[in-house]
XYZ file of C-alpha atoms in Angstrom:
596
model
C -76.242 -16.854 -45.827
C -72.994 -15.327 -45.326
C -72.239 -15.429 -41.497
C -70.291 -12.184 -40.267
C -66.634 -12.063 -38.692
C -66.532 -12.149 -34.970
C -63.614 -9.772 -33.494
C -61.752 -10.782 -37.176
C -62.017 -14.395 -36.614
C -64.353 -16.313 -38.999
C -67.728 -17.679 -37.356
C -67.425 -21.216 -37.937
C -70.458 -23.553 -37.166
C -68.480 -25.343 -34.045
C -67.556 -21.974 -33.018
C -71.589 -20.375 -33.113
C -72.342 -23.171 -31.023
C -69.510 -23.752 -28.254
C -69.495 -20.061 -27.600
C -73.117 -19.419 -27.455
C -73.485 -22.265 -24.442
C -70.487 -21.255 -22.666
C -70.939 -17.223 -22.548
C -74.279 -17.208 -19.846
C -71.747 -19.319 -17.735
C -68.838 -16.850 -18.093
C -70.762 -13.996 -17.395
C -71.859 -15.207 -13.967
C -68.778 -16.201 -12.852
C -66.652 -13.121 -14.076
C -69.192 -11.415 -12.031
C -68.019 -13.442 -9.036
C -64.544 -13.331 -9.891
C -64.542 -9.121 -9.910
C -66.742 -9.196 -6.174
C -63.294 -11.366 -4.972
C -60.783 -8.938 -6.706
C -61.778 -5.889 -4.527
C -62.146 -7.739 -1.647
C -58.047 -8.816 -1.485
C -56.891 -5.983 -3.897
C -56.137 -3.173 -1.136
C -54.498 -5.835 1.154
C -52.329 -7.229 -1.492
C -50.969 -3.893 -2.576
C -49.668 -3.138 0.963
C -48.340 -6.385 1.123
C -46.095 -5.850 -2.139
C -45.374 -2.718 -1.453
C -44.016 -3.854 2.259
C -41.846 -6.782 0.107
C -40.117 -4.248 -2.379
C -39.053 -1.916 0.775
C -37.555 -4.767 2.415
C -36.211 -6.351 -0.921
C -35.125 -3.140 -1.384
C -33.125 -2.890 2.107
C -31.365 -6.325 1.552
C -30.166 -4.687 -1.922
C -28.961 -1.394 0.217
C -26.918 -3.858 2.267
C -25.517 -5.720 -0.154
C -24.299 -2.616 -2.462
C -23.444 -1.038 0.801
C -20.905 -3.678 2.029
C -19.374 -3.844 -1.624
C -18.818 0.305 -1.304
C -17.655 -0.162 2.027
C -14.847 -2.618 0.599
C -13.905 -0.210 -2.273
C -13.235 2.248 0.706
C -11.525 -0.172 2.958
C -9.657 -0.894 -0.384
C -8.836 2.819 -0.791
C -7.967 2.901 3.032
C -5.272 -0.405 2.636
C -3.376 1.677 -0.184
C -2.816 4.910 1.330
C -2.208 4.180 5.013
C -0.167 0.760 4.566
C 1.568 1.977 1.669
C 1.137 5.489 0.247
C 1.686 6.704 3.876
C 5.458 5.086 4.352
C 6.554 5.689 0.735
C 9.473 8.490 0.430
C 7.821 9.066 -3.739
C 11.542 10.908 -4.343
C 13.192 7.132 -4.458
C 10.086 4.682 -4.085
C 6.968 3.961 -5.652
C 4.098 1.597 -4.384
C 3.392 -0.173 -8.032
C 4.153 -3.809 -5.943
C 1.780 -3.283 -3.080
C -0.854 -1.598 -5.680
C -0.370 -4.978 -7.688
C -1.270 -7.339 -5.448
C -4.359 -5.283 -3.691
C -4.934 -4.921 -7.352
C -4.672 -9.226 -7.720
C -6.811 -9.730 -4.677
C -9.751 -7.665 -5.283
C -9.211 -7.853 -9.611
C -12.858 -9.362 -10.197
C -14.094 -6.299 -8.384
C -11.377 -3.729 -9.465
C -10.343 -2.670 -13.240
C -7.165 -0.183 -11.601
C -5.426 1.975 -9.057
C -3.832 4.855 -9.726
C -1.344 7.625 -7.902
C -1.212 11.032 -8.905
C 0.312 14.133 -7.857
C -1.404 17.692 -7.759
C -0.149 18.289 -11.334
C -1.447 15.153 -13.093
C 1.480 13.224 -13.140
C 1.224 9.831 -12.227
C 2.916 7.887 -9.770
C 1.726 4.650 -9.991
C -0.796 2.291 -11.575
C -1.764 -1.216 -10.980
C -2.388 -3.356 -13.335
C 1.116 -1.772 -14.789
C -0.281 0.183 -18.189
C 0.684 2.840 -20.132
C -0.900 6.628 -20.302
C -2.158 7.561 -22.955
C -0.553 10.712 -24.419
C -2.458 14.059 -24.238
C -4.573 12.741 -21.177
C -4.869 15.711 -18.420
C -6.366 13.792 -15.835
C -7.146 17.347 -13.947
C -9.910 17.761 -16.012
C -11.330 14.292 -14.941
C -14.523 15.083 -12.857
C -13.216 12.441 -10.684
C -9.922 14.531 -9.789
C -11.475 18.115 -9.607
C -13.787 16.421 -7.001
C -11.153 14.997 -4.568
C -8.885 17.659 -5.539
C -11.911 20.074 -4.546
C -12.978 18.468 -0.923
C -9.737 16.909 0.253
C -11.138 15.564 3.055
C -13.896 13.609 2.065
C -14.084 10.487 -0.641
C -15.938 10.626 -3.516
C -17.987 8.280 -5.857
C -18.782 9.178 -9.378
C -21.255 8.293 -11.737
C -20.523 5.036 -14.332
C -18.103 6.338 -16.966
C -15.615 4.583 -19.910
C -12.301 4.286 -18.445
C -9.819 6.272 -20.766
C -6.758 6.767 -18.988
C -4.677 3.526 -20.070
C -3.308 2.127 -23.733
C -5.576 -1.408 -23.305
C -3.240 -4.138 -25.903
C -6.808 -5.536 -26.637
C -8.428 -2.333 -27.181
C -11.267 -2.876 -24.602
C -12.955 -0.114 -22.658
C -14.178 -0.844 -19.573
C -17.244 1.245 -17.381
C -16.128 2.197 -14.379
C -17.518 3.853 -11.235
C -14.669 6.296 -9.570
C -13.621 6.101 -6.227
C -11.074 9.521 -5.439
C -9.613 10.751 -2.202
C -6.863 13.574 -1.772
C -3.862 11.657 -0.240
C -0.518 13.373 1.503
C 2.421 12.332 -0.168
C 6.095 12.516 1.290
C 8.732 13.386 -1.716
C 12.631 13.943 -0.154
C 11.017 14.954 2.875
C 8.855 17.439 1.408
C 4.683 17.261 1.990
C 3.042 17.453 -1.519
C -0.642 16.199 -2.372
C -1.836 14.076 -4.505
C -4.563 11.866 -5.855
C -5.738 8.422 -5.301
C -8.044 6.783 -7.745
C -9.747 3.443 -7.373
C -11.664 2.327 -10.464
C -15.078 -0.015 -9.348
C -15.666 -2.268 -12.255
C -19.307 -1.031 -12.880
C -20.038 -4.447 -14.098
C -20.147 -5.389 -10.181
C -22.715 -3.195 -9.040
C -24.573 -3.818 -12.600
C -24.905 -7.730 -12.160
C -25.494 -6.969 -8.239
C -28.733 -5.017 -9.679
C -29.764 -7.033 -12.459
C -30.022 -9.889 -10.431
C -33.060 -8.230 -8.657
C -34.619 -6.806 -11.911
C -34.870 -10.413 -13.121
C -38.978 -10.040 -12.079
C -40.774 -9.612 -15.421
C -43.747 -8.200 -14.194
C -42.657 -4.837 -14.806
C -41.249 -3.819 -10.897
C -37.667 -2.588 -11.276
C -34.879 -1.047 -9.209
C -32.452 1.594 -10.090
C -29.736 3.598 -8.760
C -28.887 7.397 -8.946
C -26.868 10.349 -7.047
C -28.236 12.793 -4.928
C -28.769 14.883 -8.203
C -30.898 12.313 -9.385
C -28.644 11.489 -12.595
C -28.720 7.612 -12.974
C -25.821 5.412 -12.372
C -27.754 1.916 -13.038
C -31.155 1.623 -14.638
C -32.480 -1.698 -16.208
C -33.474 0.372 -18.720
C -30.377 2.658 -19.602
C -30.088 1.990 -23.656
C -33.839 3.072 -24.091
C -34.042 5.953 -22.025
C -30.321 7.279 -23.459
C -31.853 6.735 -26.797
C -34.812 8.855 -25.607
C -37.505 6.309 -25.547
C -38.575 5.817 -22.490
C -38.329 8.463 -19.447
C -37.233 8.298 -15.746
C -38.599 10.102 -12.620
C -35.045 10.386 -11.310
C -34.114 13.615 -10.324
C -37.977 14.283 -8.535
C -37.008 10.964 -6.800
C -33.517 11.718 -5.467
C -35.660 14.434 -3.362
C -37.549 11.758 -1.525
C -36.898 10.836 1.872
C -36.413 7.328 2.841
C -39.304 5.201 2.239
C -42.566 4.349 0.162
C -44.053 7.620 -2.061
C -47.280 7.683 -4.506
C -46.615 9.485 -7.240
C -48.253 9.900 -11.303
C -45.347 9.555 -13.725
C -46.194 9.512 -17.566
C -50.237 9.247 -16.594
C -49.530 5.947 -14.996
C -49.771 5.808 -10.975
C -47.381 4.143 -9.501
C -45.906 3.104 -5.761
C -41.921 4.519 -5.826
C -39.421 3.236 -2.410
C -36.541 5.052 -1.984
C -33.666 3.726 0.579
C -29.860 5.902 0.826
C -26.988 3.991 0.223
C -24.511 4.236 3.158
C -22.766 7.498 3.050
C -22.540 8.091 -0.597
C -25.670 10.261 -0.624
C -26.718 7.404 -3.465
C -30.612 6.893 -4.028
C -31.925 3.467 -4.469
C -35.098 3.858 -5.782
C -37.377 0.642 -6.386
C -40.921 0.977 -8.711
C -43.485 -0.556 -8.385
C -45.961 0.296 -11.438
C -49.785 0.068 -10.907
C -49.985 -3.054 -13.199
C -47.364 -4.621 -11.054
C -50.368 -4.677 -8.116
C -52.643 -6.294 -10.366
C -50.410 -9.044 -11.353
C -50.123 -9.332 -7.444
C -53.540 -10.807 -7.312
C -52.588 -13.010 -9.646
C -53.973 -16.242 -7.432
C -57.427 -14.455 -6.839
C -58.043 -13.770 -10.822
C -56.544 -17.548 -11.448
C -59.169 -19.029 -8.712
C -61.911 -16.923 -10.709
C -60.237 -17.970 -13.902
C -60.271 -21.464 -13.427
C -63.819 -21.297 -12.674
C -64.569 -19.597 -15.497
C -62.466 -21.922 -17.632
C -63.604 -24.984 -16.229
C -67.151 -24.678 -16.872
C -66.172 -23.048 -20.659
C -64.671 -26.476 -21.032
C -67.188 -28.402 -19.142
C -69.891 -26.978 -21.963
C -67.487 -26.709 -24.494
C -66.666 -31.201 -24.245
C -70.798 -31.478 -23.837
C -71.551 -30.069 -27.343
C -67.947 -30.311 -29.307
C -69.073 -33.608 -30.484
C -72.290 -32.433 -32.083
C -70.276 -29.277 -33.220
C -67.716 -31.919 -34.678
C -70.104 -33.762 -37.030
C -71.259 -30.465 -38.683
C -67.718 -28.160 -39.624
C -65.709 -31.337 -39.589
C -66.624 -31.151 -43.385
C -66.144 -27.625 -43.500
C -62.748 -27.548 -41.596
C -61.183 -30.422 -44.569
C -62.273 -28.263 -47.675
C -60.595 -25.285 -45.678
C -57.463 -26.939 -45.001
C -57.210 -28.510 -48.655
C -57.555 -25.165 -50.250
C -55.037 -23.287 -47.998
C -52.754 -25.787 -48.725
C -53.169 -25.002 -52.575
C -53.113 -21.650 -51.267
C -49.051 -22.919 -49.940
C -48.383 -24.359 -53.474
C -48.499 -28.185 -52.478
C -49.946 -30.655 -54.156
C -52.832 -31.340 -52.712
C -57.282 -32.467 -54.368
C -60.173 -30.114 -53.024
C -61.852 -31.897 -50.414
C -65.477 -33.269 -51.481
C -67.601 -34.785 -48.738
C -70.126 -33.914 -46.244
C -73.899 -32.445 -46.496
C -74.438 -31.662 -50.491
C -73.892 -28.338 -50.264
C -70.507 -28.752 -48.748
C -69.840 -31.318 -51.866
C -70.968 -28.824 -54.294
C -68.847 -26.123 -53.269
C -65.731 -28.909 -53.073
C -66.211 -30.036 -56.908
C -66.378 -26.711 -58.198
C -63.424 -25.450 -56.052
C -62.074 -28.604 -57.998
C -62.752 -27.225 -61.151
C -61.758 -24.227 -61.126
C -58.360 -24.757 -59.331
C -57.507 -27.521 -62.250
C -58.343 -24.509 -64.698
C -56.154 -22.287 -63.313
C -53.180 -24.891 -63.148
C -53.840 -25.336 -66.989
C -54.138 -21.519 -67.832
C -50.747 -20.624 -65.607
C -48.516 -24.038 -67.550
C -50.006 -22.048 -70.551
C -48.526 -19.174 -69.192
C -45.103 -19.640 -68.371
C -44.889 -22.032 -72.073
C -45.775 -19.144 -74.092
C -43.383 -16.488 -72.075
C -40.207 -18.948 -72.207
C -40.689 -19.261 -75.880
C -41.411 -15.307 -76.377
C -37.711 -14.909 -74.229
C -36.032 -17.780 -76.478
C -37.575 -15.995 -79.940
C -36.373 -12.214 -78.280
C -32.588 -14.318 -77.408
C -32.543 -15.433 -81.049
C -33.368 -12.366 -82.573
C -30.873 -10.752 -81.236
C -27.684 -13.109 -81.774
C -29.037 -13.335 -85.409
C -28.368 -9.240 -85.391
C -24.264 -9.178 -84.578
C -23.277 -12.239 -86.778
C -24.107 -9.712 -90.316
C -22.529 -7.152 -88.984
C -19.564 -8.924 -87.647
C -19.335 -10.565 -91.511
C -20.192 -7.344 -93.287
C -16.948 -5.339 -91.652
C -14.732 -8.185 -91.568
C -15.484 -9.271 -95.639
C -15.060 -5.605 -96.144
C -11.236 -5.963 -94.986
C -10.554 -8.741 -96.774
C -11.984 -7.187 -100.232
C -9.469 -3.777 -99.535
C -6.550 -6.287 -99.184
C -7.174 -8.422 -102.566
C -7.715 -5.197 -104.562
C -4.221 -4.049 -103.015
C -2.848 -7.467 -104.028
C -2.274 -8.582 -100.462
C -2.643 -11.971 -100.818
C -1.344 -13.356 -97.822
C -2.310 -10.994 -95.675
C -6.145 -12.043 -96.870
C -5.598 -15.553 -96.819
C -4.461 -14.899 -92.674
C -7.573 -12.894 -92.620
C -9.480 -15.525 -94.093
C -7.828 -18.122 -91.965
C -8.315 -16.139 -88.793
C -12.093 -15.789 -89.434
C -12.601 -19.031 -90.086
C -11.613 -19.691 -86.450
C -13.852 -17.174 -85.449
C -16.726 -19.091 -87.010
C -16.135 -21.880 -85.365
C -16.212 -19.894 -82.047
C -19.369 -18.253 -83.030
C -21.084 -21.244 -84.344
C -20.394 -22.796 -80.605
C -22.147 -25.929 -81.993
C -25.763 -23.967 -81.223
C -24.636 -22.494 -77.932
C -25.233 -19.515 -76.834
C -23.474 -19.365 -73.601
C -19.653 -20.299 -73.738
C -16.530 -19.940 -71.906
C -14.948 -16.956 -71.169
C -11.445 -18.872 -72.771
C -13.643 -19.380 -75.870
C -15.025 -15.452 -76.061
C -11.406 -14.202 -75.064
C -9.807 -16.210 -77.830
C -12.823 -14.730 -80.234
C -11.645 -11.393 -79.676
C -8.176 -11.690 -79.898
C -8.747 -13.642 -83.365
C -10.791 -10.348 -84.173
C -8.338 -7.548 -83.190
C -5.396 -9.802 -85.201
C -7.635 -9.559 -87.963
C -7.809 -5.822 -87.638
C -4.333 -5.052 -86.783
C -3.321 -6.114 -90.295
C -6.685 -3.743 -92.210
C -5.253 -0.905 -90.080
C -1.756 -1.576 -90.925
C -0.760 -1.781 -87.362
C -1.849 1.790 -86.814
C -2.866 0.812 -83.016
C -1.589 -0.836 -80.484
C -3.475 -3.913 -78.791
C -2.627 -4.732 -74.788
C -4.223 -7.718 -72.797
C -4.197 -8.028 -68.891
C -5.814 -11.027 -68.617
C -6.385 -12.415 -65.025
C -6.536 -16.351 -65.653
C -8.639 -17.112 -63.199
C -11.918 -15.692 -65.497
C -10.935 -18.288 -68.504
C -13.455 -20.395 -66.951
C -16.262 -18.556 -66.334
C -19.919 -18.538 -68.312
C -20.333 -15.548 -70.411
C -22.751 -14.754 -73.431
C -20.947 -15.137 -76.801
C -19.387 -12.213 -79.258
C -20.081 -9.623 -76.552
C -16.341 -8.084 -76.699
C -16.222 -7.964 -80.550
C -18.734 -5.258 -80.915
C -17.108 -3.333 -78.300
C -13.391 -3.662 -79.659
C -14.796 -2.658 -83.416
C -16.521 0.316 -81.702
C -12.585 1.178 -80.271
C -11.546 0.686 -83.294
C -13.573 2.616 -85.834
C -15.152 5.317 -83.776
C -12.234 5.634 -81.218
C -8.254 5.195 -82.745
C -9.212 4.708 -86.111
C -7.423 7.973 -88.224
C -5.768 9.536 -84.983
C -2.362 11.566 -85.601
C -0.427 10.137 -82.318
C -0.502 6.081 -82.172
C -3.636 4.233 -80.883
C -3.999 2.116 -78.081
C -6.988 -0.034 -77.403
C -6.837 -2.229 -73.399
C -8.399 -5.535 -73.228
C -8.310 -6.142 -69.167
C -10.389 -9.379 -67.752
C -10.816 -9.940 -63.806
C -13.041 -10.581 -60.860
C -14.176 -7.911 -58.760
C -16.272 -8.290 -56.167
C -17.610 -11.602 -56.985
C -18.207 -10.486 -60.380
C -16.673 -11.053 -64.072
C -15.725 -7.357 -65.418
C -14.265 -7.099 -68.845
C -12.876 -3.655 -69.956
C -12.494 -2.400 -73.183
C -10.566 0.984 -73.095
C -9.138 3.124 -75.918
C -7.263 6.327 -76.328
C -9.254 8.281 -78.868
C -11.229 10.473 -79.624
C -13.891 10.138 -77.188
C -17.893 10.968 -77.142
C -19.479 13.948 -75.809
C -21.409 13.278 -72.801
C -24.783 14.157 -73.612
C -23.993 11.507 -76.696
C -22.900 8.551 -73.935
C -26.430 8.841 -72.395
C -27.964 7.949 -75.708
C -25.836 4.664 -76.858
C -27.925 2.062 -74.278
C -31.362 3.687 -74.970
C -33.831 2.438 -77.208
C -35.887 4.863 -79.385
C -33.609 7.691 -79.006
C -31.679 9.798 -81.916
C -28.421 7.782 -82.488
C -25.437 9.451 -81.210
C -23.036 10.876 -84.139
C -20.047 8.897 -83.115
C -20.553 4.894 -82.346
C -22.317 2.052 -83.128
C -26.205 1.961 -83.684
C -26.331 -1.644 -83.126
C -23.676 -3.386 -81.565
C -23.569 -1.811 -78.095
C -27.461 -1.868 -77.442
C -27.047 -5.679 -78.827
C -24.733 -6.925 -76.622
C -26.573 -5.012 -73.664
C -30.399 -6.516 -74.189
C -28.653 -9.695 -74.737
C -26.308 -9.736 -71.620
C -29.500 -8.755 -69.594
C -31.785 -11.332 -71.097
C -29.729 -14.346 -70.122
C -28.244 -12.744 -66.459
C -30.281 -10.167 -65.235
C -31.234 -6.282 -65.040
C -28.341 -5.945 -62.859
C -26.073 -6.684 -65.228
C -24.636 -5.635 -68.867
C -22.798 -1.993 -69.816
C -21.111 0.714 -68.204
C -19.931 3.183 -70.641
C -17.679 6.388 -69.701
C -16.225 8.799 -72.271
C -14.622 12.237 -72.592
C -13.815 14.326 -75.816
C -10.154 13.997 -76.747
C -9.481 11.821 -73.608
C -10.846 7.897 -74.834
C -13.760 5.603 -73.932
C -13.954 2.795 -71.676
C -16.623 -0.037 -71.774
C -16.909 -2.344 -68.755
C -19.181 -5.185 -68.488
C -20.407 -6.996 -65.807
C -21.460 -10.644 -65.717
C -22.195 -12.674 -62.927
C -19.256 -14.976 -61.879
C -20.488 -18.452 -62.773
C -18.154 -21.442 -63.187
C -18.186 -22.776 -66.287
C -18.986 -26.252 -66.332
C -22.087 -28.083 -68.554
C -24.291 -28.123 -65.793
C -24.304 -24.070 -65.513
C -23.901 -23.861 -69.253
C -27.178 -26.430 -69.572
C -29.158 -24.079 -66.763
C -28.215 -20.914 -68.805
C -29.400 -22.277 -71.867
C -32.695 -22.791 -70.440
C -32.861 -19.186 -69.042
C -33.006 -20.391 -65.246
């Protein structure tokens, strides 16, 4: 009888037993384990809620004092410096530097400005970028605004400065309004100290290490963030943050239902920036706060589980043990390794194993079958289709050599004959069918000498060669249907001279040979017809050779691979095709053979 899935997992015998001894024990003591829950679960969540606030304070402190040094920072440069500076003959770029060398792991630069934008000084020593107003900064129109307070923005990408390593850093603004002397003359102007944001980010990250899911974050008094462990998710709008309800809360703990989850939020005000710190405490966070009462009720729970569980594994053993081999040996078949079908145990258990046995030494027999008779149906197809160029190849090129005996051309058809003898001995390839690309190249330029002297030099031939493809693996006499197409159904009979390109090279990581001529070109509607089988036959072109050379280029290499064919009326064809780029050596030319 067929025994049902439990929760997805299969109901083995060991498992029917184990668990049905175990679950009256479990149920009593989860019952015990939920009476001590509620007892400690209202204290506990006062007590973690007490331990953010003041975890919370220490972090107030600590960003506090590192604020408080920006501004004692921003206090050093204008009264010891900015303050005894006449900015008509002197500048305070050296006493900038080294405030700017002291305080660099904090800092990323001070800057001077006047009213009008210009600057005055900078620290490290950069250059401005061109077209940067800084009055529209939010930064300046705030201190330029309120020129008697000092004012913090939010984290933005420093833009100001040509960086030689073409970094941008994130910055927090410090800005103040500063009285500058000038030949005697009061002006004002504008002091900028850029935070490095990375400061205050690794000062917060440090306390959002806790992975239960309690987190701290940091806004303005607008409530738009300036750190949040979460930042990239909730920019990319996939998570949410209570900020701006949150920068309305007065100092301390609040309740509140964000998102349909309850949560505990504390909210502390950093110094006198008006910041928010805002810690949250999420409702699951309280739970895992009990975590020592559920693992006292756990491990009571577990330990008589295993208690039970050690009392009746070993009868539970001696009945799937059987079970458990025959599983493993078929999923390992199930993997592809070699591997027998288990056969042992009760007799049904060896029943089932020899006729898992059978079968799977059936199917091993039917799939060798298989994969025999489809490599010889792909060798047969491969066959087929060299036999189909080599007539037509010997038909055109006899044909020549019968015009130039009737015209009494002796010698010319004695160089013909000469010429395709060597192409013979290329095409024979001793049996090959894949060859060198120095072999195929020579091939064709046998050919097109061959042709030259039919056509009376009537075109002209051009090679660009890259030598780097010579040795390569390509199919054979795939160019020499292409070139007689250029010939016959592109130059042949034109008015102006013809001019058929041979170009070779890698692109890519891929062989591309191009055949291009000048003639008369194919109608487009015509070009999607020469690569499909079963269609009506263009008018202009070959019926055989192109299709050929394509079925037989994608047998050996691949769909990817084989012809690309572009043509316009009047303006010439060009054939490309695309082989892999495989060295040519007998190891490659062996695996080719094969077809792997």
């Amino acid at each position: 009888m067929r025994v049902p899935d439990f929760f997805g997992i299969p109901r083995s015998i060991r498992f029917i037993i184990v668990v049905s001894f175990t679950a009256v024990s479990v149920s009593i003591t989860a019952l015990l384990g939920v009476g001590l829950y509620r007892i400690f679960a209202r204290h506990t969540e006062q007590l973690l809620t007490e331990s953010s606030a003041q975890l919370l304070h220490r972090v107030s402190e600590n960003l506090g004092d590192y604020l408080r040094n920006m501004r004692s920072l921003s206090d050093a440069v204008y009264y010891a410096s900015i303050k005894s500076k006449d900015f008509a003959k002197e500048n305070t770029n050296r006493e900038m530097e080294l405030l700017y060398e002291a305080n660099r792991d904090d800092l990323i630069s001070l800057a001077l400005y006047r009213r009008d934008g210009t600057l005055l000084g900078a620290a490290p020593v950069a250059v401005e970028k061109q077209d940067t107003d800084v009055r529209q900064q939010s930064w300046f129109r705030s201190a330029a605004a309120k020129v008697e307070n000092l004012h913090f923005s939010t984290p933005h990408v420093q833009d100001l400065f040509d960086d030689p390593s073409y970094r941008y850093h994130w910055v927090i603004s410090l800005s103040r309004a500063v009285e500058l002397n000038e030949g005697g003359q009061s002006s004002e102007g504008i002091l900028l100290v850029d935070m490095n944001y990375k400061s205050v980010a690794d000062m917060l990250d440090d306390v959002n290490q806790d992975s239960a899911g309690r987190y701290v974050y940091l806004c303005d008094s607008r409530g738009e963030l300036i750190y949040h462990p979460r930042r990239m998710q909730i920019d990319a709008g996939l998570v949410a943050e209570n900020s701006v309800v949150a920068a309305n809360y007065a100092d301390g703990a609040h309740s509140e239902i964000f998102q349909g989850e309850r949560r505990e939020v504390v909210v502390e005000t950093v110094s006198y920036t008006g910041w928010k710190l805002v810690g949250v405490i999420p409702g699951t966070y309280f739970a895992l706060g009990l975590l020592n009462v559920r693992q006292l009720a756990l491990g009571l729970v577990l330990f008589t589980a295993a208690a039970l569980a050690l009392v009746n594994r070993l009868a539970a053993t001696q009945v799937s043990k059987p079970l458990v081999l025959l599983n493993e040996s078929i999923r390992k078949l199930e993997l592809g390794q070699e591997t027998q079908v288990y056969i042992g145990g009760s007799a049904e258990v060896r029943h089932l194993g020899r006729t898992l046995r059978s079968y799977v030494k059936e199917i091993q027999l039917l799939m060798r079958d298989i994969v025999r008779e489809q490599e010889e149906k792909r060798k047969s197809e491969l066959d087929a289709l060299q036999s189909q160029i080599n007539p037509h190849f010997l038909y055109n090129t006899l044909d020549s050599v019968v015009w130039m005996i009737e015209g009494k051309r002796h010698e010319d058809a004695v160089l013909m004959i000469t010429r395709l003898a060597s192409l013979f001995r290329i095409s024979l390839s001793g049996g090959k069918t894949v060859i060198s690309m120095e072999a195929e190249l020579q091939h064709a330029e046998n050919y097109m000498n061959i042709q030259k002297v039919r056509f009376k030099n009537s075109f002209r031939m051009r090679y660009e060669i890259d030598p780097a493809v010579r040795n390569y693996c390509t199919v054979k006499l795939i160019l020499q249907p292409i070139l007689e197409n250029a010939i016959y159904y592109g130059v042949k009979g034109m008015e102006d001279e013809g001019e058929i390109l041979l170009r070779a090279e890698l692109t890519d990581g891929e062989l591309v040979l191009t055949v291009r001529d000048n003639g008369y070109g194919i109608p487009a509607e015509e070009v999607l017809l020469l690569l499909k089988e079963g269609e009506h036959r263009p008018s202009r072109g070959s019926g055989v050779g192109l299709l050929n050379v394509q079925r037989r280029i994608q047998l050996r290499f691949g769909a990817q691979y084989g012809l690309r064919i572009e043509s316009e009326p009047d303006e010439g064809t060009e054939v490309r095709i695309c082989l892999p780029a495989i060295p040519y050596n007998e190891e490659n030319r062996q695996r080719l053979e094969e077809g792997r």
